[in-house]
mmCIF file of C-alpha atoms in Angstrom:
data_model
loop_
_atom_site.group_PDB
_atom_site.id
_atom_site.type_symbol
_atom_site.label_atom_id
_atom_site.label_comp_id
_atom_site.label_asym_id
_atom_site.label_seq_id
_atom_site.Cartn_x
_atom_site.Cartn_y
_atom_site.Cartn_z
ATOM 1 C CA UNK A 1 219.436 178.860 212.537
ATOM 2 C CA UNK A 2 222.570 181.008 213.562
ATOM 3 C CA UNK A 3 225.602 179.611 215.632
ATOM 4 C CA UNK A 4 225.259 179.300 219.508
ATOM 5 C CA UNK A 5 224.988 182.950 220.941
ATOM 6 C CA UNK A 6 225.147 181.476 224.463
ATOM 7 C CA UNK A 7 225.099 178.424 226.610
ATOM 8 C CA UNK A 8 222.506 176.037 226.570
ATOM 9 C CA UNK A 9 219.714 174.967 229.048
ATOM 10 C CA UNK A 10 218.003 171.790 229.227
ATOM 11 C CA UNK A 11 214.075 171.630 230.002
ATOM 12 C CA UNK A 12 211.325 169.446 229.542
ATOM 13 C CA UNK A 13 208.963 169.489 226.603
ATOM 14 C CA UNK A 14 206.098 172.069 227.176
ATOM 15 C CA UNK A 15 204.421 173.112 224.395
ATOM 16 C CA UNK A 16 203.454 172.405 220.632
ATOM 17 C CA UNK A 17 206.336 174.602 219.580
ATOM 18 C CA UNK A 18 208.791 172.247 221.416
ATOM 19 C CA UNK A 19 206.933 169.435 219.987
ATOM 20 C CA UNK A 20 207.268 170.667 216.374
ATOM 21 C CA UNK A 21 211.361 171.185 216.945
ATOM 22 C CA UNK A 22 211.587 167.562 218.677
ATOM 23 C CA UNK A 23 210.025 166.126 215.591
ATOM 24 C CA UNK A 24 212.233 168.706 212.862
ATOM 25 C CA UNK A 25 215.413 167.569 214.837
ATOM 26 C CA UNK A 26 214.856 164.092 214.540
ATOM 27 C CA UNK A 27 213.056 163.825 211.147
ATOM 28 C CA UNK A 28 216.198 165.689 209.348
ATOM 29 C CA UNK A 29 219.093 162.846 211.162
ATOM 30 C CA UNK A 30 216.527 159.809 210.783
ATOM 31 C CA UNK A 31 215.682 160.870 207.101
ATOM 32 C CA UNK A 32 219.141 161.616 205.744
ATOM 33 C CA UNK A 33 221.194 158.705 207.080
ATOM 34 C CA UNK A 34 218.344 156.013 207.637
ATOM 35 C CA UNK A 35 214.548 155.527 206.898
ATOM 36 C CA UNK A 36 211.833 156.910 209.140
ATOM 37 C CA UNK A 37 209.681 154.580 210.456
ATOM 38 C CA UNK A 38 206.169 154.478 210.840
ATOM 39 C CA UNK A 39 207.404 153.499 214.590
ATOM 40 C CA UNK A 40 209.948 156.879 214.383
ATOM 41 C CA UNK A 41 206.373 158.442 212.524
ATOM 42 C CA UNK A 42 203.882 158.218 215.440
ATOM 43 C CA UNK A 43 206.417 158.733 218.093
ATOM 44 C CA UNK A 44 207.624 161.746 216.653
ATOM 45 C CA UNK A 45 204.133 163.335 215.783
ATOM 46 C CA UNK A 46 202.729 163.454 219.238
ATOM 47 C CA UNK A 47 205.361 162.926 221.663
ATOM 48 C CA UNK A 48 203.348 164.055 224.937
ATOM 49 C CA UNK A 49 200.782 161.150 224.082
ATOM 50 C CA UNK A 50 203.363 158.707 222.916
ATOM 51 C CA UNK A 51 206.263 159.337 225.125
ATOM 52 C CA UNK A 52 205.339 162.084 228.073
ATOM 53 C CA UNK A 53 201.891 160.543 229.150
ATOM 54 C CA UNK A 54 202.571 156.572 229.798
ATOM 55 C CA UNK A 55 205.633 158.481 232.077
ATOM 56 C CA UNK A 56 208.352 159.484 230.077
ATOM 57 C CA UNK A 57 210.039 162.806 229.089
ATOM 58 C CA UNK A 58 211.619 164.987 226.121
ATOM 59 C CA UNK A 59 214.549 166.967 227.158
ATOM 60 C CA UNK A 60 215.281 170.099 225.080
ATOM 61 C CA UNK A 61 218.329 172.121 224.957
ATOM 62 C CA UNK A 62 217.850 175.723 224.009
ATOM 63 C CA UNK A 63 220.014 178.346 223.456
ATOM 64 C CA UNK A 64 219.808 180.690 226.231
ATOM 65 C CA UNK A 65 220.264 183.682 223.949
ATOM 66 C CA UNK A 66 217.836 183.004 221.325
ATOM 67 C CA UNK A 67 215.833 180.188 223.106
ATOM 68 C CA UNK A 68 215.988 178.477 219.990
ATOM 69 C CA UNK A 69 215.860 174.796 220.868
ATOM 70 C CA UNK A 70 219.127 173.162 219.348
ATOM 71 C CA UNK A 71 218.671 169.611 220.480
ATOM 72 C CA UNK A 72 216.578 167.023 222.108
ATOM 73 C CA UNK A 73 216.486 163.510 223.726
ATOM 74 C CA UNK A 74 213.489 161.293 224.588
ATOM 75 C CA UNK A 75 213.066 159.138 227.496
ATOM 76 C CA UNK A 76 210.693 156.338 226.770
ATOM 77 C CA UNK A 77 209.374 154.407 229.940
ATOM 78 C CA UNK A 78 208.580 150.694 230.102
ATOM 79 C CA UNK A 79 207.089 147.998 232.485
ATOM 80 C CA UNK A 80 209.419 147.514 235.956
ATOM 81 C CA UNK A 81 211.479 151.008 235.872
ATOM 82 C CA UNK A 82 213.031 150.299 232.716
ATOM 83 C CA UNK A 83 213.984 153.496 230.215
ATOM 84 C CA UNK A 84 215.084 153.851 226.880
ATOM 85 C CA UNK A 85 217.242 156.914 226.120
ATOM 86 C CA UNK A 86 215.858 157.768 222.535
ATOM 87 C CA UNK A 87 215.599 160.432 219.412
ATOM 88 C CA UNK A 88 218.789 162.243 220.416
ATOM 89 C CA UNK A 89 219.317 165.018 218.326
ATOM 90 C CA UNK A 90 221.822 167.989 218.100
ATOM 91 C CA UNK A 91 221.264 170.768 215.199
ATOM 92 C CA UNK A 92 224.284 170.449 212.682
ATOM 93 C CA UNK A 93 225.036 174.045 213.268
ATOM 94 C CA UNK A 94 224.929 173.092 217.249
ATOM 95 C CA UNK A 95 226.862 170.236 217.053
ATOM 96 C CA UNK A 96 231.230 170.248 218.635
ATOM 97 C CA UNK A 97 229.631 172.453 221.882
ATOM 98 C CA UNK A 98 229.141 169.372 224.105
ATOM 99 C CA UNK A 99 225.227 169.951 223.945
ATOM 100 C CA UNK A 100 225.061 165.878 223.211
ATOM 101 C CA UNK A 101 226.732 165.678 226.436
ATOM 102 C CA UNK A 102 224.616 167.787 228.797
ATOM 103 C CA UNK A 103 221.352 166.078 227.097
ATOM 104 C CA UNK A 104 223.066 162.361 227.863
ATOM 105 C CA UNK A 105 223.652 163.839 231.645
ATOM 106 C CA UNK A 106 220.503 165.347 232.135
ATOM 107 C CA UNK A 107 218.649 162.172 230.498
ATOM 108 C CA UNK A 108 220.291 159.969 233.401
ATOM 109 C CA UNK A 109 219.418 162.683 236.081
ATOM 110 C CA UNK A 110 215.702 162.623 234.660
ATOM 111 C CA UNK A 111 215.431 158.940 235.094
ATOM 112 C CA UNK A 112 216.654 158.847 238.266
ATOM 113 C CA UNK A 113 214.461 161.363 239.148
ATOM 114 C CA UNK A 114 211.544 159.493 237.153
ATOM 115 C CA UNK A 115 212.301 156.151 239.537
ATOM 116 C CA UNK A 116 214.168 154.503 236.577
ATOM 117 C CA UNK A 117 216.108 151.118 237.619
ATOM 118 C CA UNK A 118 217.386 150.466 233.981
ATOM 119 C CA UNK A 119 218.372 152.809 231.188
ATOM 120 C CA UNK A 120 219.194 151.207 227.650
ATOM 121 C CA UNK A 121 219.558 152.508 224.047
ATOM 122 C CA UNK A 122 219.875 151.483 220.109
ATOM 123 C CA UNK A 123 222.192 153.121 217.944
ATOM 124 C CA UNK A 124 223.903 152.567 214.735
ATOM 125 C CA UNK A 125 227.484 152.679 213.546
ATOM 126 C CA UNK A 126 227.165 154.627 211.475
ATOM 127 C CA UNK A 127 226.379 157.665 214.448
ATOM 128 C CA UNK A 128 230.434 156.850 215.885
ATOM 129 C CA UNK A 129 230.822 160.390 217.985
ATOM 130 C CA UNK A 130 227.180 159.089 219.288
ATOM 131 C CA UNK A 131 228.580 155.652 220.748
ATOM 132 C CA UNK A 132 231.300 157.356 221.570
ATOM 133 C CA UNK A 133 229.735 160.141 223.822
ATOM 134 C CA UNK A 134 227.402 156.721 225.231
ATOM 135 C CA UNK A 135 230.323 154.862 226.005
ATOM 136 C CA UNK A 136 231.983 157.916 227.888
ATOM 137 C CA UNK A 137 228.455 158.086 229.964
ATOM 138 C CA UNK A 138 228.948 154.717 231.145
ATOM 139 C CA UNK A 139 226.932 153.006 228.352
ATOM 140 C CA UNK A 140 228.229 149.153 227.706
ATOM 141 C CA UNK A 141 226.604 147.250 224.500
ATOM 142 C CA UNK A 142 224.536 144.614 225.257
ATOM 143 C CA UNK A 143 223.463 141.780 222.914
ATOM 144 C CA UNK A 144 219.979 141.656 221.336
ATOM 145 C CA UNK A 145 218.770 139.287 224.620
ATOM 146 C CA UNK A 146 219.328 141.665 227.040
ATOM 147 C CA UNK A 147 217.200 144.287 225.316
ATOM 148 C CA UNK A 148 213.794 144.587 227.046
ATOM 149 C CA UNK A 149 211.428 145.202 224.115
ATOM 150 C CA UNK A 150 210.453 142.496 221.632
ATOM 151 C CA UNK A 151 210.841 144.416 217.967
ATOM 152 C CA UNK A 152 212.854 147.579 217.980
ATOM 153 C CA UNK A 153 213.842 149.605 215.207
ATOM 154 C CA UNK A 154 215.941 147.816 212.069
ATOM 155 C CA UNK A 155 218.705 150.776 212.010
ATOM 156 C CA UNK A 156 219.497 149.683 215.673
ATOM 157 C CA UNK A 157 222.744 148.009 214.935
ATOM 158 C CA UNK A 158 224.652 148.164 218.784
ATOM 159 C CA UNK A 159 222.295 148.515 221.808
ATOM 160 C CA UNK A 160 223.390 149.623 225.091
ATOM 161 C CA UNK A 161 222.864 149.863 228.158
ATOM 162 C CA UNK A 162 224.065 151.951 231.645
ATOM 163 C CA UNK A 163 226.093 150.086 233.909
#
């Protein structure tokens, strides 16, 4: 992949192509920093099933001169308008452009638009210009009580959530 040739749009997932870069962004962060889990496995292998279909979405950000897609977040939907901001992703060659940024902002615009009451994440960190770019979004960590699913992934060392 070359450097940015131009700005960057953010869409939702729409195709098998998108798919395939969702899961190639995510698998190359997860797998050289952390484990991937069978959890990170099934989510990743058919996001429109696992992620799109019980009402969530997968934001992609793609160069608008090549249209290659250069990062990605997922928004998972639970029970009672709760969200989980997920699989954020920039391409190392992408990354110091503020793409991370426009995917966090268009993430909270999607859930708003998606009826979303509660937005919360897991991070690690290890990921500090991560945390950092959720904490300028308005992210505050949150202790393991507040978080609204049961068993979430082990790498999850600081959850999150939007205030």
């Amino acid at each position: 992949m070359s450097p940015l040739s131009a700005p960057t749009v953010v869409s939702s997932i729409a195709s098998p192509s998108d798919a395939d870069a969702f899961r190639a962004l995510n698998e190359e962060w997860i797998s050289r920093l952390f484990t991937l889990e069978e959890e990170d496995r099934a989510v990743l292998g058919n996001p429109f099933d696992r992620i799109v279909g019980p009402g969530g979405d997968v934001l992609l950000a793609r160069d608008t001169g090549s249209g290659a897609v250069v990062g990605c977040v997922a928004l998972l939907a639970y029970p009672d308008a709760v969200f989980e901001l997920a699989k954020m992703a920039v391409a190392p060659v992408a990354q110091g452009h503020g793409i991370g940024r426009q995917l966090i902002a268009a993430a909270i615009d999607r859930v708003r638009e998606l009826g979303g009451a509660r937005l919360f994440l897991g991070t690690n960190s290890k990921l500090g210009p991560a945390v950092h770019l959720y904490e300028d979004a308005g992210f505050v960590r949150i202790t393991c009580d507040r978080l609204p699913v049961a068993d979430y992934y082990a790498r999850a060392d600081i959850l999150m959530e939007l205030m």
